Amino acid sequence: MSHAATPPVLVIHGGAGVIKRDLTPAKEKAIRAALTKALQDGYAQLKAGKDAVDAVSAAIVVLEDDPDFNAGRGAVFTHDGRNELDAAIMDGDSQGAGAVTGVTRIRNPILLARAVMEKTPYVMLSGAGAEVFAQSIGMPLVDPSYFRTEERWQQLQKALKEDAAGKSHADGETEKHFGTVGAVALDAQGHLAAGTSTGGMVDKRWGRIGDSPIIGAGTYANSDCAVSGTGWGEYYIRTVAAHAICMQVSEMRVPLKRAAAVVINQQIPALGGNGGAIALDAHGNIAIPFNTDGMYRGWIDASGVPHVAIYGDEDDGTSVPPAPAESTGDPDGQP
Ligand code: ASP
């Protein structure tokens, strides 16, 4: 279905989890600045008449390059001390999609996912093969050490200690999913796109792949709806979360906020999972439900003013007026 042109909208996330005591004021400031820059860079594409895929890619590249997020530089470590990156992108207009999994030498996995969508007959490439493809299109490889940050290394050490002490994911102190990045955009043509990029879960083993690069689970877009998820990926795969949200919107005409809340705040917790998502429909309505303490998030709509928030109870003090359930205003769909 095609929709009338609307003012462009961009929504981003930098992961769900966020425990207040973990954030120093300096770190919080840096994260807010990075989210703002991602919004500005992505929105600049939309303002220049570029499409939703361009905006999603530009916003995600900023966050992949920032070591404070679990994507690109700053990705979490696997159990074996490696950084294995996953990303996906989907164009809601054509329903074309591209994804890469388990890459270790790609600086911006979202750009490789996009190249898979645009330059191959495939949707998903993995590991070494994906890197051979990258080289074949002239995308330079980086040394795996590029992704290493001391903070993530210490996070792995903590998780390994918890493993040794027999703590499960649920009762371990280490947030094992945290900092994944994503974006959804609506361009001036009324077309939507979604993208997600992650290092996955700290301490992951055996080539584990989460929901982020799986079309329909962590990332999905069609002509009515675009979603990028973040959270405990196994539950997003089992609920086919992003697709489940969009199908309610597309097929059942459920309002976006309700559709997103059903999946994120009911279905996923009912199975024992947690996390959040950003969702956007073709009318510019935004939903950002999450069931964790907080979620790094931001949005920019017709006003052109970037809004950024972190905590669950946050009034970010911006000029967005309190909005009825289905409008672009503060879209926090809290439980
Ligand atoms: N969903 C990601 C995964 O399971 C992690 C995250 O969102 O933080 O790989």
PDB file of N, CA and C in Angstrom, residues 179-260:
ATOM      1  N   GLY A 179      23.023  -2.181  24.814  1.00  0.00           N
ATOM      2  CA  GLY A 179      23.799  -1.316  23.931  1.00  0.00           C
ATOM      3  C   GLY A 179      23.695  -1.578  22.447  1.00  0.00           C
ATOM      4  N   THR A 180      22.886  -2.574  22.065  1.00  0.00           N
ATOM      5  CA  THR A 180      22.604  -2.768  20.636  1.00  0.00           C
ATOM      6  C   THR A 180      22.036  -1.473  20.059  1.00  0.00           C
ATOM      7  N   VAL A 181      22.268  -1.209  18.797  1.00  0.00           N
ATOM      8  CA  VAL A 181      21.752   0.036  18.213  1.00  0.00           C
ATOM      9  C   VAL A 181      20.781  -0.259  17.068  1.00  0.00           C
ATOM     10  N   GLY A 182      19.881   0.688  16.843  1.00  0.00           N
ATOM     11  CA  GLY A 182      18.926   0.509  15.750  1.00  0.00           C
ATOM     12  C   GLY A 182      18.300   1.825  15.356  1.00  0.00           C
ATOM     13  N   ALA A 183      17.655   1.814  14.190  1.00  0.00           N
ATOM     14  CA  ALA A 183      16.982   3.021  13.710  1.00  0.00           C
ATOM     15  C   ALA A 183      15.808   2.625  12.831  1.00  0.00           C
ATOM     16  N   VAL A 184      14.769   3.451  12.881  1.00  0.00           N
ATOM     17  CA  VAL A 184      13.651   3.329  11.945  1.00  0.00           C
ATOM     18  C   VAL A 184      13.383   4.717  11.395  1.00  0.00           C
ATOM     19  N   ALA A 185      13.032   4.798  10.121  1.00  0.00           N
ATOM     20  CA  ALA A 185      12.842   6.115   9.501  1.00  0.00           C
ATOM     21  C   ALA A 185      11.668   6.104   8.546  1.00  0.00           C
ATOM     22  N   LEU A 186      11.061   7.282   8.435  1.00  0.00           N
ATOM     23  CA  LEU A 186       9.998   7.546   7.458  1.00  0.00           C
ATOM     24  C   LEU A 186      10.483   8.707   6.599  1.00  0.00           C
ATOM     25  N   ASP A 187      10.560   8.492   5.281  1.00  0.00           N
ATOM     26  CA  ASP A 187      11.108   9.559   4.439  1.00  0.00           C
ATOM     27  C   ASP A 187       9.993  10.393   3.792  1.00  0.00           C
ATOM     28  N   ALA A 188      10.386  11.383   3.053  1.00  0.00           N
ATOM     29  CA  ALA A 188       9.415  12.325   2.481  1.00  0.00           C
ATOM     30  C   ALA A 188       8.489  11.663   1.466  1.00  0.00           C
ATOM     31  N   GLN A 189       8.900  10.522   0.946  1.00  0.00           N
ATOM     32  CA  GLN A 189       8.026   9.767   0.020  1.00  0.00           C
ATOM     33  C   GLN A 189       7.012   8.918   0.772  1.00  0.00           C
ATOM     34  N   GLY A 190       7.112   8.907   2.099  1.00  0.00           N
ATOM     35  CA  GLY A 190       6.211   8.056   2.892  1.00  0.00           C
ATOM     36  C   GLY A 190       6.708   6.627   3.005  1.00  0.00           C
ATOM     37  N   HIS A 191       8.007   6.397   2.682  1.00  0.00           N
ATOM     38  CA  HIS A 191       8.566   5.048   2.765  1.00  0.00           C
ATOM     39  C   HIS A 191       9.283   4.839   4.091  1.00  0.00           C
ATOM     40  N   LEU A 192       9.194   3.631   4.595  1.00  0.00           N
ATOM     41  CA  LEU A 192       9.801   3.281   5.888  1.00  0.00           C
ATOM     42  C   LEU A 192      11.013   2.374   5.696  1.00  0.00           C
ATOM     43  N   ALA A 193      11.914   2.374   6.679  1.00  0.00           N
ATOM     44  CA  ALA A 193      13.024   1.414   6.706  1.00  0.00           C
ATOM     45  C   ALA A 193      13.392   1.153   8.156  1.00  0.00           C
ATOM     46  N   ALA A 194      14.025   0.000   8.388  1.00  0.00           N
ATOM     47  CA  ALA A 194      14.484  -0.359   9.735  1.00  0.00           C
ATOM     48  C   ALA A 194      15.866  -0.973   9.649  1.00  0.00           C
ATOM     49  N   GLY A 195      16.693  -0.733  10.667  1.00  0.00           N
ATOM     50  CA  GLY A 195      18.012  -1.364  10.719  1.00  0.00           C
ATOM     51  C   GLY A 195      18.423  -1.595  12.151  1.00  0.00           C
ATOM     52  N   THR A 196      19.276  -2.615  12.364  1.00  0.00           N
ATOM     53  CA  THR A 196      19.752  -2.945  13.704  1.00  0.00           C
ATOM     54  C   THR A 196      21.184  -3.453  13.589  1.00  0.00           C
ATOM     55  N   SER A 197      22.033  -3.109  14.561  1.00  0.00           N
ATOM     56  CA  SER A 197      23.423  -3.575  14.543  1.00  0.00           C
ATOM     57  C   SER A 197      23.847  -3.887  15.966  1.00  0.00           C
ATOM     58  N   THR A 198      24.580  -4.994  16.153  1.00  0.00           N
ATOM     59  CA  THR A 198      24.905  -5.428  17.514  1.00  0.00           C
ATOM     60  C   THR A 198      26.153  -6.297  17.571  1.00  0.00           C
ATOM     61  N   GLY A 199      26.730  -6.335  18.763  1.00  0.00           N
ATOM     62  CA  GLY A 199      27.748  -7.343  19.058  1.00  0.00           C
ATOM     63  C   GLY A 199      27.104  -8.561  19.696  1.00  0.00           C
ATOM     64  N   GLY A 200      25.783  -8.506  19.903  1.00  0.00           N
ATOM     65  CA  GLY A 200      25.062  -9.644  20.486  1.00  0.00           C
ATOM     66  C   GLY A 200      25.116  -9.617  21.994  1.00  0.00           C
ATOM     67  N   MET A 201      25.176 -10.783  22.606  1.00  0.00           N
ATOM     68  CA  MET A 201      25.171 -10.870  24.059  1.00  0.00           C
ATOM     69  C   MET A 201      26.557 -11.215  24.593  1.00  0.00           C
ATOM     70  N   VAL A 202      26.928 -10.547  25.663  1.00  0.00           N
ATOM     71  CA  VAL A 202      28.220 -10.799  26.302  1.00  0.00           C
ATOM     72  C   VAL A 202      28.353 -12.291  26.589  1.00  0.00           C
ATOM     73  N   ASP A 203      29.553 -12.858  26.338  1.00  0.00           N
ATOM     74  CA  ASP A 203      29.811 -14.234  26.766  1.00  0.00           C
ATOM     75  C   ASP A 203      29.070 -15.254  25.881  1.00  0.00           C
ATOM     76  N   LYS A 204      28.587 -14.829  24.710  1.00  0.00           N
ATOM     77  CA  LYS A 204      27.863 -15.771  23.836  1.00  0.00           C
ATOM     78  C   LYS A 204      28.831 -16.844  23.334  1.00  0.00           C
ATOM     79  N   ARG A 205      28.312 -18.011  23.049  1.00  0.00           N
ATOM     80  CA  ARG A 205      29.159 -19.146  22.657  1.00  0.00           C
ATOM     81  C   ARG A 205      28.651 -19.817  21.391  1.00  0.00           C
ATOM     82  N   TRP A 206      29.529 -20.605  20.823  1.00  0.00           N
ATOM     83  CA  TRP A 206      29.175 -21.550  19.765  1.00  0.00           C
ATOM     84  C   TRP A 206      28.551 -20.893  18.537  1.00  0.00           C
ATOM     85  N   GLY A 207      29.005 -19.695  18.204  1.00  0.00           N
ATOM     86  CA  GLY A 207      28.471 -19.038  17.004  1.00  0.00           C
ATOM     87  C   GLY A 207      27.042 -18.560  17.188  1.00  0.00           C
ATOM     88  N   ARG A 208      26.675 -18.329  18.435  1.00  0.00           N
ATOM     89  CA  ARG A 208      25.297 -17.865  18.723  1.00  0.00           C
ATOM     90  C   ARG A 208      24.938 -16.619  17.894  1.00  0.00           C
ATOM     91  N   ILE A 209      23.785 -16.631  17.309  1.00  0.00           N
ATOM     92  CA  ILE A 209      23.265 -15.478  16.571  1.00  0.00           C
ATOM     93  C   ILE A 209      21.969 -15.058  17.255  1.00  0.00           C
ATOM     94  N   GLY A 210      21.810 -13.773  17.504  1.00  0.00           N
ATOM     95  CA  GLY A 210      20.586 -13.284  18.143  1.00  0.00           C
ATOM     96  C   GLY A 210      19.540 -12.856  17.126  1.00  0.00           C
ATOM     97  N   ASP A 211      18.641 -12.038  17.604  1.00  0.00           N
ATOM     98  CA  ASP A 211      17.507 -11.614  16.775  1.00  0.00           C
ATOM     99  C   ASP A 211      17.845 -10.492  15.799  1.00  0.00           C
ATOM    100  N   SER A 212      18.866  -9.678  16.145  1.00  0.00           N
ATOM    101  CA  SER A 212      19.088  -8.433  15.395  1.00  0.00           C
ATOM    102  C   SER A 212      19.200  -8.644  13.887  1.00  0.00           C
ATOM    103  N   PRO A 213      19.997  -9.651  13.422  1.00  0.00           N
ATOM    104  CA  PRO A 213      20.137  -9.809  11.966  1.00  0.00           C
ATOM    105  C   PRO A 213      19.045 -10.671  11.354  1.00  0.00           C
ATOM    106  N   ILE A 214      18.117 -11.142  12.163  1.00  0.00           N
ATOM    107  CA  ILE A 214      17.079 -12.029  11.626  1.00  0.00           C
ATOM    108  C   ILE A 214      15.860 -11.191  11.245  1.00  0.00           C
ATOM    109  N   ILE A 215      15.588 -11.163   9.946  1.00  0.00           N
ATOM    110  CA  ILE A 215      14.466 -10.357   9.449  1.00  0.00           C
ATOM    111  C   ILE A 215      13.172 -10.927  10.031  1.00  0.00           C
ATOM    112  N   GLY A 216      12.419 -10.034  10.659  1.00  0.00           N
ATOM    113  CA  GLY A 216      11.169 -10.459  11.302  1.00  0.00           C
ATOM    114  C   GLY A 216      11.307 -10.574  12.801  1.00  0.00           C
ATOM    115  N   ALA A 217      12.501 -10.891  13.282  1.00  0.00           N
ATOM    116  CA  ALA A 217      12.698 -11.031  14.730  1.00  0.00           C
ATOM    117  C   ALA A 217      13.127  -9.692  15.329  1.00  0.00           C
ATOM    118  N   GLY A 218      14.368  -9.246  15.005  1.00  0.00           N
ATOM    119  CA  GLY A 218      14.865  -7.988  15.556  1.00  0.00           C
ATOM    120  C   GLY A 218      14.705  -6.812  14.621  1.00  0.00           C
ATOM    121  N   THR A 219      14.446  -7.080  13.373  1.00  0.00           N
ATOM    122  CA  THR A 219      14.406  -6.020  12.353  1.00  0.00           C
ATOM    123  C   THR A 219      13.314  -6.346  11.340  1.00  0.00           C
ATOM    124  N   TYR A 220      12.475  -5.375  11.035  1.00  0.00           N
ATOM    125  CA  TYR A 220      11.451  -5.602  10.010  1.00  0.00           C
ATOM    126  C   TYR A 220      10.879  -4.277   9.538  1.00  0.00           C
ATOM    127  N   ALA A 221      10.542  -4.202   8.254  1.00  0.00           N
ATOM    128  CA  ALA A 221       9.825  -3.029   7.733  1.00  0.00           C
ATOM    129  C   ALA A 221       8.960  -3.441   6.555  1.00  0.00           C
ATOM    130  N   ASN A 222       7.795  -2.851   6.467  1.00  0.00           N
ATOM    131  CA  ASN A 222       6.978  -2.964   5.254  1.00  0.00           C
ATOM    132  C   ASN A 222       6.448  -1.574   4.931  1.00  0.00           C
ATOM    133  N   SER A 223       5.385  -1.470   4.172  1.00  0.00           N
ATOM    134  CA  SER A 223       4.942  -0.122   3.796  1.00  0.00           C
ATOM    135  C   SER A 223       4.134   0.556   4.899  1.00  0.00           C
ATOM    136  N   ASP A 224       3.779  -0.187   5.945  1.00  0.00           N
ATOM    137  CA  ASP A 224       2.962   0.372   7.025  1.00  0.00           C
ATOM    138  C   ASP A 224       3.717   0.585   8.325  1.00  0.00           C
ATOM    139  N   CYS A 225       4.839  -0.094   8.501  1.00  0.00           N
ATOM    140  CA  CYS A 225       5.414  -0.208   9.839  1.00  0.00           C
ATOM    141  C   CYS A 225       6.892  -0.588   9.751  1.00  0.00           C
ATOM    142  N   ALA A 226       7.699  -0.054  10.664  1.00  0.00           N
ATOM    143  CA  ALA A 226       9.127  -0.423  10.743  1.00  0.00           C
ATOM    144  C   ALA A 226       9.490  -0.605  12.203  1.00  0.00           C
ATOM    145  N   VAL A 227      10.277  -1.648  12.501  1.00  0.00           N
ATOM    146  CA  VAL A 227      10.628  -1.960  13.895  1.00  0.00           C
ATOM    147  C   VAL A 227      12.091  -2.379  13.992  1.00  0.00           C
ATOM    148  N   SER A 228      12.769  -1.896  15.045  1.00  0.00           N
ATOM    149  CA  SER A 228      14.081  -2.428  15.435  1.00  0.00           C
ATOM    150  C   SER A 228      14.013  -2.763  16.913  1.00  0.00           C
ATOM    151  N   GLY A 229      14.363  -3.981  17.261  1.00  0.00           N
ATOM    152  CA  GLY A 229      14.285  -4.431  18.648  1.00  0.00           C
ATOM    153  C   GLY A 229      15.632  -4.422  19.333  1.00  0.00           C
ATOM    154  N   THR A 230      15.582  -4.484  20.649  1.00  0.00           N
ATOM    155  CA  THR A 230      16.793  -4.679  21.447  1.00  0.00           C
ATOM    156  C   THR A 230      16.414  -5.376  22.733  1.00  0.00           C
ATOM    157  N   GLY A 231      17.142  -6.412  23.052  1.00  0.00           N
ATOM    158  CA  GLY A 231      16.825  -7.147  24.275  1.00  0.00           C
ATOM    159  C   GLY A 231      17.364  -8.556  24.177  1.00  0.00           C
ATOM    160  N   TRP A 232      16.793  -9.412  24.966  1.00  0.00           N
ATOM    161  CA  TRP A 232      17.264 -10.798  25.049  1.00  0.00           C
ATOM    162  C   TRP A 232      16.792 -11.506  23.783  1.00  0.00           C
ATOM    163  N   GLY A 233      17.723 -11.652  22.836  1.00  0.00           N
ATOM    164  CA  GLY A 233      17.373 -11.984  21.460  1.00  0.00           C
ATOM    165  C   GLY A 233      16.612 -13.272  21.262  1.00  0.00           C
ATOM    166  N   GLU A 234      16.897 -14.261  22.079  1.00  0.00           N
ATOM    167  CA  GLU A 234      16.222 -15.554  21.900  1.00  0.00           C
ATOM    168  C   GLU A 234      14.701 -15.379  21.975  1.00  0.00           C
ATOM    169  N   TYR A 235      14.244 -14.465  22.820  1.00  0.00           N
ATOM    170  CA  TYR A 235      12.792 -14.257  22.976  1.00  0.00           C
ATOM    171  C   TYR A 235      12.219 -13.478  21.803  1.00  0.00           C
ATOM    172  N   TYR A 236      13.037 -12.615  21.226  1.00  0.00           N
ATOM    173  CA  TYR A 236      12.577 -11.877  20.042  1.00  0.00           C
ATOM    174  C   TYR A 236      12.458 -12.811  18.841  1.00  0.00           C
ATOM    175  N   ILE A 237      13.347 -13.806  18.803  1.00  0.00           N
ATOM    176  CA  ILE A 237      13.254 -14.789  17.719  1.00  0.00           C
ATOM    177  C   ILE A 237      11.997 -15.641  17.925  1.00  0.00           C
ATOM    178  N   ARG A 238      11.784 -16.077  19.152  1.00  0.00           N
ATOM    179  CA  ARG A 238      10.656 -16.988  19.419  1.00  0.00           C
ATOM    180  C   ARG A 238       9.305 -16.318  19.234  1.00  0.00           C
ATOM    181  N   THR A 239       9.250 -15.002  19.450  1.00  0.00           N
ATOM    182  CA  THR A 239       7.973 -14.298  19.232  1.00  0.00           C
ATOM    183  C   THR A 239       7.921 -13.639  17.845  1.00  0.00           C
ATOM    184  N   VAL A 240       8.996 -13.815  17.068  1.00  0.00           N
ATOM    185  CA  VAL A 240       9.117 -13.136  15.767  1.00  0.00           C
ATOM    186  C   VAL A 240       8.664 -11.678  15.953  1.00  0.00           C
ATOM    187  N   ALA A 241       9.321 -11.032  16.926  1.00  0.00           N
ATOM    188  CA  ALA A 241       8.800  -9.800  17.515  1.00  0.00           C
ATOM    189  C   ALA A 241       8.524  -8.667  16.524  1.00  0.00           C
ATOM    190  N   ALA A 242       9.510  -8.329  15.703  1.00  0.00           N
ATOM    191  CA  ALA A 242       9.337  -7.163  14.825  1.00  0.00           C
ATOM    192  C   ALA A 242       8.218  -7.412  13.811  1.00  0.00           C
ATOM    193  N   HIS A 243       8.182  -8.621  13.269  1.00  0.00           N
ATOM    194  CA  HIS A 243       7.131  -8.974  12.319  1.00  0.00           C
ATOM    195  C   HIS A 243       5.773  -9.025  13.023  1.00  0.00           C
ATOM    196  N   ALA A 244       5.757  -9.534  14.239  1.00  0.00           N
ATOM    197  CA  ALA A 244       4.490  -9.634  14.990  1.00  0.00           C
ATOM    198  C   ALA A 244       3.893  -8.249  15.221  1.00  0.00           C
ATOM    199  N   ILE A 245       4.740  -7.281  15.495  1.00  0.00           N
ATOM    200  CA  ILE A 245       4.237  -5.910  15.674  1.00  0.00           C
ATOM    201  C   ILE A 245       3.659  -5.395  14.354  1.00  0.00           C
ATOM    202  N   CYS A 246       4.450  -5.548  13.287  1.00  0.00           N
ATOM    203  CA  CYS A 246       4.020  -4.969  12.001  1.00  0.00           C
ATOM    204  C   CYS A 246       2.800  -5.676  11.415  1.00  0.00           C
ATOM    205  N   MET A 247       2.672  -6.967  11.652  1.00  0.00           N
ATOM    206  CA  MET A 247       1.491  -7.655  11.109  1.00  0.00           C
ATOM    207  C   MET A 247       0.210  -7.173  11.780  1.00  0.00           C
ATOM    208  N   GLN A 248       0.296  -6.865  13.077  1.00  0.00           N
ATOM    209  CA  GLN A 248      -0.905  -6.329  13.736  1.00  0.00           C
ATOM    210  C   GLN A 248      -1.300  -4.996  13.094  1.00  0.00           C
ATOM    211  N   VAL A 249      -0.268  -4.183  12.799  1.00  0.00           N
ATOM    212  CA  VAL A 249      -0.529  -2.862  12.207  1.00  0.00           C
ATOM    213  C   VAL A 249      -1.064  -3.021  10.784  1.00  0.00           C
ATOM    214  N   SER A 250      -0.388  -3.851   9.989  1.00  0.00           N
ATOM    215  CA  SER A 250      -0.727  -3.980   8.568  1.00  0.00           C
ATOM    216  C   SER A 250      -2.024  -4.732   8.338  1.00  0.00           C
ATOM    217  N   GLU A 251      -2.166  -5.850   9.013  1.00  0.00           N
ATOM    218  CA  GLU A 251      -3.278  -6.751   8.693  1.00  0.00           C
ATOM    219  C   GLU A 251      -4.494  -6.547   9.581  1.00  0.00           C
ATOM    220  N   MET A 252      -4.244  -6.136  10.841  1.00  0.00           N
ATOM    221  CA  MET A 252      -5.374  -6.039  11.769  1.00  0.00           C
ATOM    222  C   MET A 252      -5.704  -4.592  12.118  1.00  0.00           C
ATOM    223  N   ARG A 253      -4.920  -3.679  11.556  1.00  0.00           N
ATOM    224  CA  ARG A 253      -5.141  -2.235  11.798  1.00  0.00           C
ATOM    225  C   ARG A 253      -5.117  -1.889  13.278  1.00  0.00           C
ATOM    226  N   VAL A 254      -4.289  -2.588  14.021  1.00  0.00           N
ATOM    227  CA  VAL A 254      -4.098  -2.266  15.435  1.00  0.00           C
ATOM    228  C   VAL A 254      -3.221  -1.016  15.506  1.00  0.00           C
ATOM    229  N   PRO A 255      -3.566  -0.029  16.365  1.00  0.00           N
ATOM    230  CA  PRO A 255      -2.687   1.143  16.491  1.00  0.00           C
ATOM    231  C   PRO A 255      -1.270   0.720  16.882  1.00  0.00           C
ATOM    232  N   LEU A 256      -0.298   1.439  16.329  1.00  0.00           N
ATOM    233  CA  LEU A 256       1.110   1.047  16.498  1.00  0.00           C
ATOM    234  C   LEU A 256       1.496   0.854  17.960  1.00  0.00           C
ATOM    235  N   LYS A 257       1.099   1.801  18.804  1.00  0.00           N
ATOM    236  CA  LYS A 257       1.525   1.721  20.214  1.00  0.00           C
ATOM    237  C   LYS A 257       1.004   0.461  20.871  1.00  0.00           C
ATOM    238  N   ARG A 258      -0.244   0.120  20.564  1.00  0.00           N
ATOM    239  CA  ARG A 258      -0.811  -1.070  21.189  1.00  0.00           C
ATOM    240  C   ARG A 258      -0.119  -2.316  20.639  1.00  0.00           C
ATOM    241  N   ALA A 259       0.085  -2.350  19.332  1.00  0.00           N
ATOM    242  CA  ALA A 259       0.726  -3.514  18.712  1.00  0.00           C
ATOM    243  C   ALA A 259       2.116  -3.750  19.307  1.00  0.00           C
ATOM    244  N   ALA A 260       2.864  -2.673  19.465  1.00  0.00           N
ATOM    245  CA  ALA A 260       4.234  -2.806  19.997  1.00  0.00           C
ATOM    246  C   ALA A 260       4.200  -3.218  21.465  1.00  0.00           C
TER     247      ALA A 260
END
